[in-house]
XYZ file of C-alpha atoms in Angstrom:
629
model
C -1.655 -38.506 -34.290
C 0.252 -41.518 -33.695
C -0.043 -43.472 -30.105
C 3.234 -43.002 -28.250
C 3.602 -39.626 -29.813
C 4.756 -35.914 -29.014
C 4.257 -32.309 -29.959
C 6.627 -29.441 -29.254
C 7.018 -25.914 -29.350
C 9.368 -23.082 -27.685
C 7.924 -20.015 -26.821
C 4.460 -21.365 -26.258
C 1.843 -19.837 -24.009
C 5.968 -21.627 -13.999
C 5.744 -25.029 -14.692
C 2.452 -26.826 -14.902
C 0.760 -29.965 -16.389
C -2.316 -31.240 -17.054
C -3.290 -34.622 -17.983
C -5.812 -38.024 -17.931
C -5.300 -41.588 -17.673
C -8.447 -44.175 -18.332
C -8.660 -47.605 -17.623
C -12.111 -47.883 -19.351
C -11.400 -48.814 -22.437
C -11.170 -45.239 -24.155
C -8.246 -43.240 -25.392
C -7.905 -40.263 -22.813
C -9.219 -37.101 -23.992
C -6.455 -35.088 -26.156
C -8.103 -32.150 -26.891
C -9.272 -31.382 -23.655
C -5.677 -31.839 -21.889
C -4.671 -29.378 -24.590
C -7.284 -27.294 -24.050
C -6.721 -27.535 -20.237
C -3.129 -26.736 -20.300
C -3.447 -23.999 -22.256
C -4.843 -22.029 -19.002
C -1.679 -22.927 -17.171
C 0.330 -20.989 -20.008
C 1.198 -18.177 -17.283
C 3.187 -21.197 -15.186
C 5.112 -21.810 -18.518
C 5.630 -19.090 -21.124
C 8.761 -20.532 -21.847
C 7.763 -23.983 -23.171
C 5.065 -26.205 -23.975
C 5.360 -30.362 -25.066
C 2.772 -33.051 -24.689
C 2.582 -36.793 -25.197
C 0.169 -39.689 -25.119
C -0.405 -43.215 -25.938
C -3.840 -45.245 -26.010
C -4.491 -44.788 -22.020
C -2.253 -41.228 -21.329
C -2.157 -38.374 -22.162
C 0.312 -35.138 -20.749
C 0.934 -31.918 -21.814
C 3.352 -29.532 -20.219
C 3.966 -26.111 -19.671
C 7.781 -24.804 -19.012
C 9.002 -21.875 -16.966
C 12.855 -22.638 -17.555
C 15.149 -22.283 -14.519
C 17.780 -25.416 -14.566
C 19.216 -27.075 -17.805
C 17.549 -24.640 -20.123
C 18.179 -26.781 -23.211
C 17.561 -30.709 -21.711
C 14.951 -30.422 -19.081
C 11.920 -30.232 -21.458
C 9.332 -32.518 -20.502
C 7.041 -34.434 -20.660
C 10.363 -36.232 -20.086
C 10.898 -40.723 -20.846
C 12.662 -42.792 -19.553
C 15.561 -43.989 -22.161
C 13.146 -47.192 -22.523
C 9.508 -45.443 -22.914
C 8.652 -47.040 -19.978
C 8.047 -43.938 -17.875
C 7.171 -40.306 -18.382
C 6.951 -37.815 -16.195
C 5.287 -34.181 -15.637
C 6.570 -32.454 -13.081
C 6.398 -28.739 -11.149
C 8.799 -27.555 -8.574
C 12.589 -28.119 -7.886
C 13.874 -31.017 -5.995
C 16.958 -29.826 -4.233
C 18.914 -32.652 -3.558
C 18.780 -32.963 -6.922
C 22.744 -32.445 -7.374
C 23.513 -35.311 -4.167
C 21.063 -37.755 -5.769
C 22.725 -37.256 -9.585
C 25.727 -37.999 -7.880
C 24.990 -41.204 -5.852
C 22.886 -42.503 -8.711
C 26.183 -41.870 -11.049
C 28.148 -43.978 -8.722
C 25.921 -46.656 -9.209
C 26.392 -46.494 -12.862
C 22.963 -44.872 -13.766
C 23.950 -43.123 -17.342
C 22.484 -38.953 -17.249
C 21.577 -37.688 -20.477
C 20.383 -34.353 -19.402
C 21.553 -32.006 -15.854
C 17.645 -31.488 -15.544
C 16.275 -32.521 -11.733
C 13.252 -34.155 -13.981
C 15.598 -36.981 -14.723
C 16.517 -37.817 -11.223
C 12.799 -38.184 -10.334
C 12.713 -40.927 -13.596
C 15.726 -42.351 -12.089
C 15.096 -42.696 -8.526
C 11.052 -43.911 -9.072
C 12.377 -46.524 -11.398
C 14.920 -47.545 -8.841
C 12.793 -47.175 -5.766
C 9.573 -47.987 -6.798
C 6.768 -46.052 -4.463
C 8.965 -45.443 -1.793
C 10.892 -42.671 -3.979
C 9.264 -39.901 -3.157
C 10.681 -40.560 0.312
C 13.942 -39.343 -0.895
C 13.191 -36.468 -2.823
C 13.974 -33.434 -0.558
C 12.003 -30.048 -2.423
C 8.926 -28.375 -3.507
C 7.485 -30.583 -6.009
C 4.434 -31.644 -7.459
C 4.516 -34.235 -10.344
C 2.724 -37.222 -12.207
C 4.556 -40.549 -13.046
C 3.202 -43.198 -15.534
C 4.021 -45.963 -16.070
C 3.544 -47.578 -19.540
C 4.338 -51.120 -19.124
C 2.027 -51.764 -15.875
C -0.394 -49.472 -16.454
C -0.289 -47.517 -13.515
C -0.838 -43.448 -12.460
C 1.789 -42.299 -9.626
C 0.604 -38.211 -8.331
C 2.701 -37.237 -5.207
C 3.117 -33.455 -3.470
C 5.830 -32.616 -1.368
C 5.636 -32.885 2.726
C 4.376 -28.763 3.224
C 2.030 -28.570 0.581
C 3.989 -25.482 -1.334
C 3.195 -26.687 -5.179
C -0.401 -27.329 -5.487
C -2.303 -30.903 -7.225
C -5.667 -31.256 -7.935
C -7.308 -34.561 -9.491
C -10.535 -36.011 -10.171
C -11.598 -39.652 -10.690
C -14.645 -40.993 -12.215
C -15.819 -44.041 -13.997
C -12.187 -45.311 -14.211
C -11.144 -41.872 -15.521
C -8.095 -39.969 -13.295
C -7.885 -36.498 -14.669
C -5.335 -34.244 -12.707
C -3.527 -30.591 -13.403
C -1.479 -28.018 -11.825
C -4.256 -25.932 -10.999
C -8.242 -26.128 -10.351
C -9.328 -23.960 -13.695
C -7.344 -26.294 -15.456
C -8.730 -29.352 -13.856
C -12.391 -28.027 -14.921
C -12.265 -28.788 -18.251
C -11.276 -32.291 -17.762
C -14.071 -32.741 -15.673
C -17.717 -34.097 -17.024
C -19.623 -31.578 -15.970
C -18.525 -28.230 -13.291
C -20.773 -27.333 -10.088
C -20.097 -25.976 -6.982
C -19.138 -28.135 -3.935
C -22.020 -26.430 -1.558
C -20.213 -27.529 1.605
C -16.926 -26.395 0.447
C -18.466 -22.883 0.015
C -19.662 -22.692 3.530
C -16.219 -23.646 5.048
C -14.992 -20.568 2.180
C -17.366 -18.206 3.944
C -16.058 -18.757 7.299
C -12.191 -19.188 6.686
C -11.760 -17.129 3.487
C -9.972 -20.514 2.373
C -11.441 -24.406 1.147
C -9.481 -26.730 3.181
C -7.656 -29.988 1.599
C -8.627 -32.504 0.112
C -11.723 -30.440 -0.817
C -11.863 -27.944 -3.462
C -14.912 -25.144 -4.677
C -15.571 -27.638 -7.409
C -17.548 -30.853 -6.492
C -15.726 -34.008 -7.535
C -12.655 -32.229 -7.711
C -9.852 -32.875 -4.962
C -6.551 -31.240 -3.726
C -3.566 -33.973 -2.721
C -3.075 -33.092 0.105
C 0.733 -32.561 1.326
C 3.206 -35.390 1.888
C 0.751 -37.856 0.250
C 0.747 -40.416 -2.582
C -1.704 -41.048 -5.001
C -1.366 -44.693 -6.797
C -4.236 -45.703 -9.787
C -4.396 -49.014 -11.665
C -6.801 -51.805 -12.485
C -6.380 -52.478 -8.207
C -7.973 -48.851 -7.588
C -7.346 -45.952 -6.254
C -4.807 -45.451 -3.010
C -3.867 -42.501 -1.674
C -1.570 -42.756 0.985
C 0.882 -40.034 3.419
C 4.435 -40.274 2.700
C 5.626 -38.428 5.474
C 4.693 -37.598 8.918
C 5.556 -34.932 11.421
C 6.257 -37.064 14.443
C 8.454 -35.060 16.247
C 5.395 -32.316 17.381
C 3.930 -34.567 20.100
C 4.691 -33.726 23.676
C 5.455 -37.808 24.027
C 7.262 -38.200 21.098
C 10.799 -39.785 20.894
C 11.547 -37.392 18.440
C 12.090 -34.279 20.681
C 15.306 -33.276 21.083
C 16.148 -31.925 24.809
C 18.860 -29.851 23.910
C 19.906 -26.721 25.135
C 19.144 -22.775 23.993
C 22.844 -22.438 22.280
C 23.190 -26.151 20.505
C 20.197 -25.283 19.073
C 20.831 -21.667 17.907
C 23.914 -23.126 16.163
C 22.249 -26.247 14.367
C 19.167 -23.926 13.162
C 21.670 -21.400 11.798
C 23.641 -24.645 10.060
C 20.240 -26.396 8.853
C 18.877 -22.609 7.219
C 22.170 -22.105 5.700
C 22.008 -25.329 3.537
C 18.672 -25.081 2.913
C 19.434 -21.254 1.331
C 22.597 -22.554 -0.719
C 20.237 -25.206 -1.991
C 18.207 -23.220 -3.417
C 19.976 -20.831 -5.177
C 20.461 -23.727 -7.450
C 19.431 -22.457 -10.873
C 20.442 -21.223 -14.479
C 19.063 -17.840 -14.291
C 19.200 -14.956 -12.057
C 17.635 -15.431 -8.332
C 16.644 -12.555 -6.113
C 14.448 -12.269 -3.032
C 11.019 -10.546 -1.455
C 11.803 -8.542 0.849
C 9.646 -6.458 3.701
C 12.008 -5.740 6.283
C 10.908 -8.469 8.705
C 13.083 -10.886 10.508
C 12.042 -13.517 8.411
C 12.890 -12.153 5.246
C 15.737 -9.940 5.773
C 17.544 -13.244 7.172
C 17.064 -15.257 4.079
C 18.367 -12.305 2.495
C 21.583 -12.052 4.325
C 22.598 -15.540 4.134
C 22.037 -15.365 -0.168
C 24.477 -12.414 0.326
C 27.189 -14.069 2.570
C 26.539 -17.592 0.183
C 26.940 -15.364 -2.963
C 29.078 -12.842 -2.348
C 27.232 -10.693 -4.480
C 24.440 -8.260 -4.957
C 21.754 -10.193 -4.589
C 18.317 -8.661 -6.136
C 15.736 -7.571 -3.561
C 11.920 -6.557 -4.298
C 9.865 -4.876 -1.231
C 6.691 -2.952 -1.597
C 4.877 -0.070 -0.113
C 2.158 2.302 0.065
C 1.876 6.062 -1.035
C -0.431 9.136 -0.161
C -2.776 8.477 3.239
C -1.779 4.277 3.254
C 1.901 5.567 3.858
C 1.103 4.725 7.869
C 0.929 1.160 6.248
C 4.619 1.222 4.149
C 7.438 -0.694 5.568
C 9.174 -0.195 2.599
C 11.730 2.140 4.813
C 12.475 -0.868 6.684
C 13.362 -2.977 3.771
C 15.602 0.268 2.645
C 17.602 -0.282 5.697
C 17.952 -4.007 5.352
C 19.240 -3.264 1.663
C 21.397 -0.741 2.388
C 22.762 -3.025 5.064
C 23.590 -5.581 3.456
C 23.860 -3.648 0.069
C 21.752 -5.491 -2.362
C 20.352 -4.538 -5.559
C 17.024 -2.826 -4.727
C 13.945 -2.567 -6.436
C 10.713 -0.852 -5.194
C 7.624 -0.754 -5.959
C 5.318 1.894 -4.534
C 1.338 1.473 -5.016
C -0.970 4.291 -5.419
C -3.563 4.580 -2.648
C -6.412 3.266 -4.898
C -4.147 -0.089 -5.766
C -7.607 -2.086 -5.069
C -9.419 0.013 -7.608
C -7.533 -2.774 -9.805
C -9.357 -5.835 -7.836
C -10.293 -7.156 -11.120
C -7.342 -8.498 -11.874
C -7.630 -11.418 -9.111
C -9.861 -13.498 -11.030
C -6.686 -14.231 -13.007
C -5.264 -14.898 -9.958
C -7.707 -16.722 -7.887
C -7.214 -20.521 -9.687
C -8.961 -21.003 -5.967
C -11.075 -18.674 -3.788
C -8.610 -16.979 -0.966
C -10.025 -13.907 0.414
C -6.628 -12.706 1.720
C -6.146 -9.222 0.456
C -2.342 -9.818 0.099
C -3.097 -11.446 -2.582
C -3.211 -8.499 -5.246
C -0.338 -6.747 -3.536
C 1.955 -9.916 -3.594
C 0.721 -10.634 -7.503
C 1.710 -6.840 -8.451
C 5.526 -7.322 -6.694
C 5.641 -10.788 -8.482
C 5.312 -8.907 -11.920
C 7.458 -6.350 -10.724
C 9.844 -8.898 -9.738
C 9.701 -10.383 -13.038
C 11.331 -8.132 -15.074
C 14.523 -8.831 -13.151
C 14.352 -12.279 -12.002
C 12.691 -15.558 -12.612
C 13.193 -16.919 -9.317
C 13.093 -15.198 -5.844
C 13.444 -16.620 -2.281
C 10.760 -15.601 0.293
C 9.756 -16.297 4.048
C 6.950 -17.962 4.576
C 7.134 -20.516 6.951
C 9.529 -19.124 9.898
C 5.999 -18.065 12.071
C 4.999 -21.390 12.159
C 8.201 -23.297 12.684
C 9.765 -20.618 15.070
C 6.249 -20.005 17.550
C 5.777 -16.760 15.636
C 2.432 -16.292 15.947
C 0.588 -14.459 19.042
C -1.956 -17.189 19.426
C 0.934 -19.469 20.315
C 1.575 -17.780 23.506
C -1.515 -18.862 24.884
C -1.157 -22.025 23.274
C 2.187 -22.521 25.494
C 0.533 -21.463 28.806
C -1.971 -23.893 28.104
C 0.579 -26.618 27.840
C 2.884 -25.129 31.041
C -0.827 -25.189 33.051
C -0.540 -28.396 33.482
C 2.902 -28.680 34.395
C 2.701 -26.302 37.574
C 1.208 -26.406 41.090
C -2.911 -26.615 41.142
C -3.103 -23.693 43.085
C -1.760 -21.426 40.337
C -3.314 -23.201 37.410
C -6.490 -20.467 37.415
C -3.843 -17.640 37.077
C -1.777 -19.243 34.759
C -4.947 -19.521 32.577
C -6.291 -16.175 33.646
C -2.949 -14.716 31.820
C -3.514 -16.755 28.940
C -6.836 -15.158 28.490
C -5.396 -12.277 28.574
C -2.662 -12.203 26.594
C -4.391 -10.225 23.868
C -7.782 -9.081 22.275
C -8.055 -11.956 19.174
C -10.846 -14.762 19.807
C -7.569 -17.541 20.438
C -7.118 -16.115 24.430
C -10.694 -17.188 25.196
C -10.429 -20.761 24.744
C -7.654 -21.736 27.235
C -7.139 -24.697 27.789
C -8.747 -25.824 24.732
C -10.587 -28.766 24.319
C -11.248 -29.609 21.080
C -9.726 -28.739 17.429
C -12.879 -26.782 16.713
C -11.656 -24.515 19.424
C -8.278 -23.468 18.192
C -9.929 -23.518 14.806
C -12.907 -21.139 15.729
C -10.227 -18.796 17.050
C -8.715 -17.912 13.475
C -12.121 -17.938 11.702
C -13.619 -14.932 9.813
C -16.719 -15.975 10.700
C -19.091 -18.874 11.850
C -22.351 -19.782 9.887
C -24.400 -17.392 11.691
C -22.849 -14.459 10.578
C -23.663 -15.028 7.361
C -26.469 -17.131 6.909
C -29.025 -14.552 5.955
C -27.533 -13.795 3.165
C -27.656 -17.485 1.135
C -30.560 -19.416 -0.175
C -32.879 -20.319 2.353
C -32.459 -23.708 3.185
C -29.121 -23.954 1.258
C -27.311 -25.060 4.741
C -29.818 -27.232 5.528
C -29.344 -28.771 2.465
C -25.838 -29.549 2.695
C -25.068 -33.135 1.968
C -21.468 -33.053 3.484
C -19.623 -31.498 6.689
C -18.111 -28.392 5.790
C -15.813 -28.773 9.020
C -15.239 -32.123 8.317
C -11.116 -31.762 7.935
C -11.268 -30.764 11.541
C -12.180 -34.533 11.763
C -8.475 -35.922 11.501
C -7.222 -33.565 14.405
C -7.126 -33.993 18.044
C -7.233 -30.974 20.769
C -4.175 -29.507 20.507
C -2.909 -30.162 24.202
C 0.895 -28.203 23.299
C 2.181 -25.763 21.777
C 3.586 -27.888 19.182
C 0.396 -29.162 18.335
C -0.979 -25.932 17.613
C 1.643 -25.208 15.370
C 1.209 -28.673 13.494
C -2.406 -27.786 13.274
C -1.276 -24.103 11.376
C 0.982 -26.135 9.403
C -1.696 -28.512 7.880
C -4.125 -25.931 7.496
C -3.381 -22.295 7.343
C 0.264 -22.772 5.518
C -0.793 -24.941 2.565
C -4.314 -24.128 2.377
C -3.690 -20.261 2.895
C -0.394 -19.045 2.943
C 1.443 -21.020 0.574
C -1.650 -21.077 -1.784
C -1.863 -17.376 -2.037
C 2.276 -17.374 -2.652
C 1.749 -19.886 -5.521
C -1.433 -18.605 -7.016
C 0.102 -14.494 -7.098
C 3.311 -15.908 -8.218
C 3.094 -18.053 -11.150
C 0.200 -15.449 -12.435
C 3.339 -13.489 -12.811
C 5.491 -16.172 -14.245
C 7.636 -16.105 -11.029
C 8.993 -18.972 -9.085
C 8.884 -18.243 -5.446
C 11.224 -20.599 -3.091
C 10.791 -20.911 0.718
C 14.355 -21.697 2.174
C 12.263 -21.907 5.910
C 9.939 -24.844 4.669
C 13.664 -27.636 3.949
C 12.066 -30.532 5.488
C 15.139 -30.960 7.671
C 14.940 -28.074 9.069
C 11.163 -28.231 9.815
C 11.358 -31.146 11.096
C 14.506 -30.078 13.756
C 12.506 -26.833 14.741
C 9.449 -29.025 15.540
C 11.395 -31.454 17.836
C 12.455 -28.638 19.956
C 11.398 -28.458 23.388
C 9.141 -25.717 23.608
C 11.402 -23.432 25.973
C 13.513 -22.557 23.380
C 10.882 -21.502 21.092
C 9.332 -19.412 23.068
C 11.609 -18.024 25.653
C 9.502 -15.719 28.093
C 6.821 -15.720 25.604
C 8.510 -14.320 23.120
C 7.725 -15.501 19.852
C 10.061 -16.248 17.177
C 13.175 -15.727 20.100
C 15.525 -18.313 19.012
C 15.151 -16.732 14.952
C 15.755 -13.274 16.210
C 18.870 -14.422 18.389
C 20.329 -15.679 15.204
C 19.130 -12.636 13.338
C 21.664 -10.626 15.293
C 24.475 -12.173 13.866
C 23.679 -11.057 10.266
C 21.774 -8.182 10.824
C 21.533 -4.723 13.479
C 19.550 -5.534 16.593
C 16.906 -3.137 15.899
C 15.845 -5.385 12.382
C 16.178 -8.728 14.654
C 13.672 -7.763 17.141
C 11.359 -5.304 15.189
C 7.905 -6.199 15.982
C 5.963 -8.600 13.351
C 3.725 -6.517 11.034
C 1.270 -8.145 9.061
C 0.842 -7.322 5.012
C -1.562 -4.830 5.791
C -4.374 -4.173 2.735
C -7.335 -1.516 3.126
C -9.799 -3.380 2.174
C -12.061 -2.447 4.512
C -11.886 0.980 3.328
C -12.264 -0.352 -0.369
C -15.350 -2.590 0.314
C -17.039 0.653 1.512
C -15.986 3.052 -1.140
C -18.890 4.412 -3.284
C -16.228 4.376 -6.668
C -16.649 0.405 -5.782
C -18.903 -0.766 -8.700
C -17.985 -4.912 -8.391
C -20.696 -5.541 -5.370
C -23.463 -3.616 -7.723
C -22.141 -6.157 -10.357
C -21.993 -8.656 -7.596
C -25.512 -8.264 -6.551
C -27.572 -8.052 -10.054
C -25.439 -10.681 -11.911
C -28.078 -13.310 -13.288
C -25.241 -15.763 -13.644
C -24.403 -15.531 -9.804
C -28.544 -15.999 -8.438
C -28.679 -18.947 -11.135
C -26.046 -20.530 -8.798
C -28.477 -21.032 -5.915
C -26.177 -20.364 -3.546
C -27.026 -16.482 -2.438
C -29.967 -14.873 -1.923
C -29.819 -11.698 -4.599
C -32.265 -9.672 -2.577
C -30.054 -9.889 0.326
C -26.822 -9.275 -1.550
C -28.623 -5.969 -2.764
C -29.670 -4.662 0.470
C -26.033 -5.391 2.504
C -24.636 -3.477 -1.089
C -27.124 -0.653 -0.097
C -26.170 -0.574 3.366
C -22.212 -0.600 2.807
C -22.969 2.668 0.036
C -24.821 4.332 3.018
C -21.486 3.756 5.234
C -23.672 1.676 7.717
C -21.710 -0.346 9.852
C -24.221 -2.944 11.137
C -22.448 -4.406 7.936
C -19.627 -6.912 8.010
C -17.561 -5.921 5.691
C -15.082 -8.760 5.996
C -17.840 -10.732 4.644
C -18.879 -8.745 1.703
C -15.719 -8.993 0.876
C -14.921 -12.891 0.753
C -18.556 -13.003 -1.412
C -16.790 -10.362 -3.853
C -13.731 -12.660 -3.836
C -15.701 -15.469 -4.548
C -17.588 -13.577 -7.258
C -13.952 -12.577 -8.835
C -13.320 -16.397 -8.634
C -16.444 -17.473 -10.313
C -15.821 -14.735 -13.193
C -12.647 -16.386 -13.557
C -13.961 -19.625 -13.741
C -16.080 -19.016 -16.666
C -13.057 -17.043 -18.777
């Protein structure tokens, strides 16, 4: 084929890309971006198109939401100068079209694609500043011979990318990214901070070499190097910072309200039908009103529950009520009680190793989802803007200790302490990261360490906790929630949303997560987001505008999985695979005759047994089995 040349097809096996770029002399390796975007077909069912030339090569997959007929992509620029992958929507797409108009900038297409060609070529490396959206893309250009990967400020589409020997090999997700790489092994360290957070923290992945961008960054390669640099900042979280706004309870209230409003009308922008998760919460039965006031219609809601003895587990009556409230188009999907019986189906899902049982759940309401809608809204996000989170009560009282007389500092503390049974109350005041990271792990080496290698953590080469590195104590409560929204949302929450959802074909939007908004809600003083340590307060006052007062305030509930009760069950055959798979010991990573006698000792029902960890090792053997396919 041709340098400087493209293949098509429609129909082809959510947006994703894969892709190389060399500066060593060699023509990048066409085959194996092929090959490697093949495994993103899932993100794209509805297209696929790939391109190259004598130092890049892209190749595409299509999931088509806006401008069904122009955006295809990889996409040029009108003088083959640039071309451009890219996965996500940029919202401000329609403002930016029009400004760019004015200035006499000729669209051939109404894709948001082209506005990313437009405003790169126009701004150079400071574009990405202006692009407001969930995005993750790759920008080359031709003519100077340079690689441009960026992700957008929260971290909700994923990048991963791997650079060797003056080869920069990047894709949409991690499987994909493994054949592109010259040889696959584990990243030992990166399993050990797995085992204790059911999660591998950016910029490290499972796979050794390979790397996640981590959110709000910039990756730039030419013949200069490699730079990798953060594109934007939350500034606004520091107790000092001239960001914070004092304002008062009601100003606020009415600018969150205006800021969530355009950030929901923004993203109903699409071609095809958009509908919403919804569980009844405050977080998501909000989103869900304002699509109904900004449509006027019935917009399409999805919930999920649980049937025979998990029923004390199904919220789905709550999202009834929401949906009869506000009289949407329902849809619900009730699981049987043995839903994990079906575990197996996570290795498709699990592009990374997440050990958060909502995973499954979520991916089986995605494909339910599906069949109505290729888009839905969802809530992620409002805990950690709006203080929802338990742990950041005692995170405030730490702050507020010492901000009142000496005398009742010890109480103040004492309360803090006491504010609930979770690990986070006994480290007030905190003084390091490790700390308030400690508090949400699943489990510290320890715990665990009998059952690997021996010697395997000696061994390590690298930190495991080494992202802890780039964070200081978190003295406020809007530091903690800065930590939680460079760790746990991207590398947990968000991951899991993306992973489940585009295994379903189903692009998931998160209206709370408008960098505007997040970064208003973070410059608030932290009496109006907690107000008498009550979490969330200021969402739930606005709530109560759109929806009855007993919605607004119900109490949060977690998406609660029985796994526990699964990990145990004797009609659980995946630990016996688990334990005697020859391809799992030839890892060198667990010990086989411990796996074997912690299987024996869950089949006996003994609970000197942790089951939370047999069941991130099970995940992790679901992954690896995935790997492989």
């Amino acid at each position: 084929m041709p340098a400087g040349s493209r293949t098509s097809g429609t129909g082809a096996p959510m947006c994703g890309f894969a892709g190389q770029f060399r500066l060593d002399g060699k023509p990048p390796a066409w085959e194996a971006v092929e090959a490697a975007a093949k495994r993103l077909a899932l993100r794209g069912p509805d297209d696929a198109s790939s391109w190259r030339d004598e130092r890049a090569a892209l190749s595409f997959r299509r999931l088509s939401i806006l401008d069904l007929e122009g955006g295809r992509q990889p996409m040029a620029s009108e003088d083959g100068r640039f071309h451009v992958v890219f996965n996500g929507e940029i919202y401000n797409h329609p403002g930016l079209k029009h400004e760019l108009e004015a200035r006499g900038v000729c669209y051939r297409t109404r894709s948001d694609t082209e506005t990313i060609l437009h405003v790169c070529r126009r701004d150079g490396e400071n574009a990405v500043r202006r692009l407001e959206g969930m995005f993750a893309f790759a920008l080359y250009d031709a003519r100077e011979g340079r690689l441009t990967l960026a992700r957008d400020p929260l971290g909700v589409k994923p990048l991963y990318y791997h650079l060797q020997d003056n080869v920069l090999s990047f894709a949409s997700e991690l499987r994909a990214l493994a054949l592109l790489l010259p040889s696959v092994s584990l990243d030992c360290a990166s399993v050990v901070d797995y085992l204790s957070y059911g999660i591998v923290h950016a910029p490290r992945t499972a796979l050794e070499g390979a790397r996640k961008l981590p959110p709000g960054h910039q990756l730039v390669f030419d013949a200069k190097g490699l730079k990798v640099r953060r594109f934007w900042e939350l500034e606004a979280s520091k107790p000092d910072s001239k960001h914070r706004k004092e304002i008062g309870f009601e100003q606020a209230l009415g600018e969150v309200e205006s800021l969530l409003k355009r950030s929901v009308k923004s993203q109903l922008l699409s071609d095809v039908p958009v509908g919403a998760f919804l569980s009844g919460g405050v977080d998501s039965s909000l989103v869900t009103a304002l699509m109904a006031r900004e449509t006027g219609g019935k917009v399409p809601t999805f919930s999920i529950g649980f049937s025979g003895a998990r029923a004390g587990l199904d919220e789905s009556v709550h999202a009834r009520a929401v949906a009869a409230h506000l009289g949407t188009d329902h849809h619900e999907l009730v699981l049987p009680a043995g839903v994990l019986e079906g575990v197996e189906e996570l290795s498709g899902c699990l592009d990374e190793p997440i050990a958060d049982s909502a995973i499954l759940p979520t991916f089986l309401l995605a494909r339910f989802a599906r069949q109505s809608v290729k888009v839905v809204l969802s809530g992620e996000g409002a805990d950690e803007l709006f203080a929802g989170y338990n742990r950041y009560k005692a995170a405030y009282l730490s702050e507020r200790v010492g901000a009142i007389p000496g005398w009742s500092r010890g109480l103040a503390a004492f309360a803090a302490r006491r504010l609930g049974k979770g690990r986070v109350f006994q480290n007030i005041p905190y003084d390091r990261a490790s700390d308030w990271a400690r508090a949400f792990a699943h489990a510290e080496p320890p715990a665990y360490a009998s059952l690997l290698r021996p010697g395997f953590l000696d061994g390590l080469r690298e930190d495991p906790f080494d992202w802890l590195g780039s964070f200081e104590r978190p003295h406020s409560l809007g530091e903690a929630q800065v930590f939680d929204l460079k760790t746990v949302l991207p590398d947990a929450l968000l991951m899991k949303v993306d992973k489940a959802t585009m295994r379903a074909s189903l692009e998931a939007r998160v209206p709370y997560l408008d960098r505007r908004l997040v970064e208003y809600a973070f410059a608030l003083p932290p009496s109006v987001k907690m107000h008498r340590l009550k979490g969330k307060y200021l969402l739930r006052r606005l709530a109560e505008k759109y929806l009855p007062k007993a919605i607004a305030t119900r109490r949060k509930h977690g998406f609660i999985v029985p796994w526990e009760e699964w990990t145990r069950s004797p009609q659980n055959r995946l630990f016996d695979e688990m334990a005697s798979s020859e391809d799992f010991a030839a890892l060198g990573i667990f010990d086989p005759a411990a796996l074997k006698e912690r299987v024996a000792l869950l089949r006996q029902g003994s609970r000197a047994v942790d089951s939370g960890i047999a069941y991130r090792i099970a995940v992790f053997w679901l992954w690896f089995q995935g790997l492989k396919a």
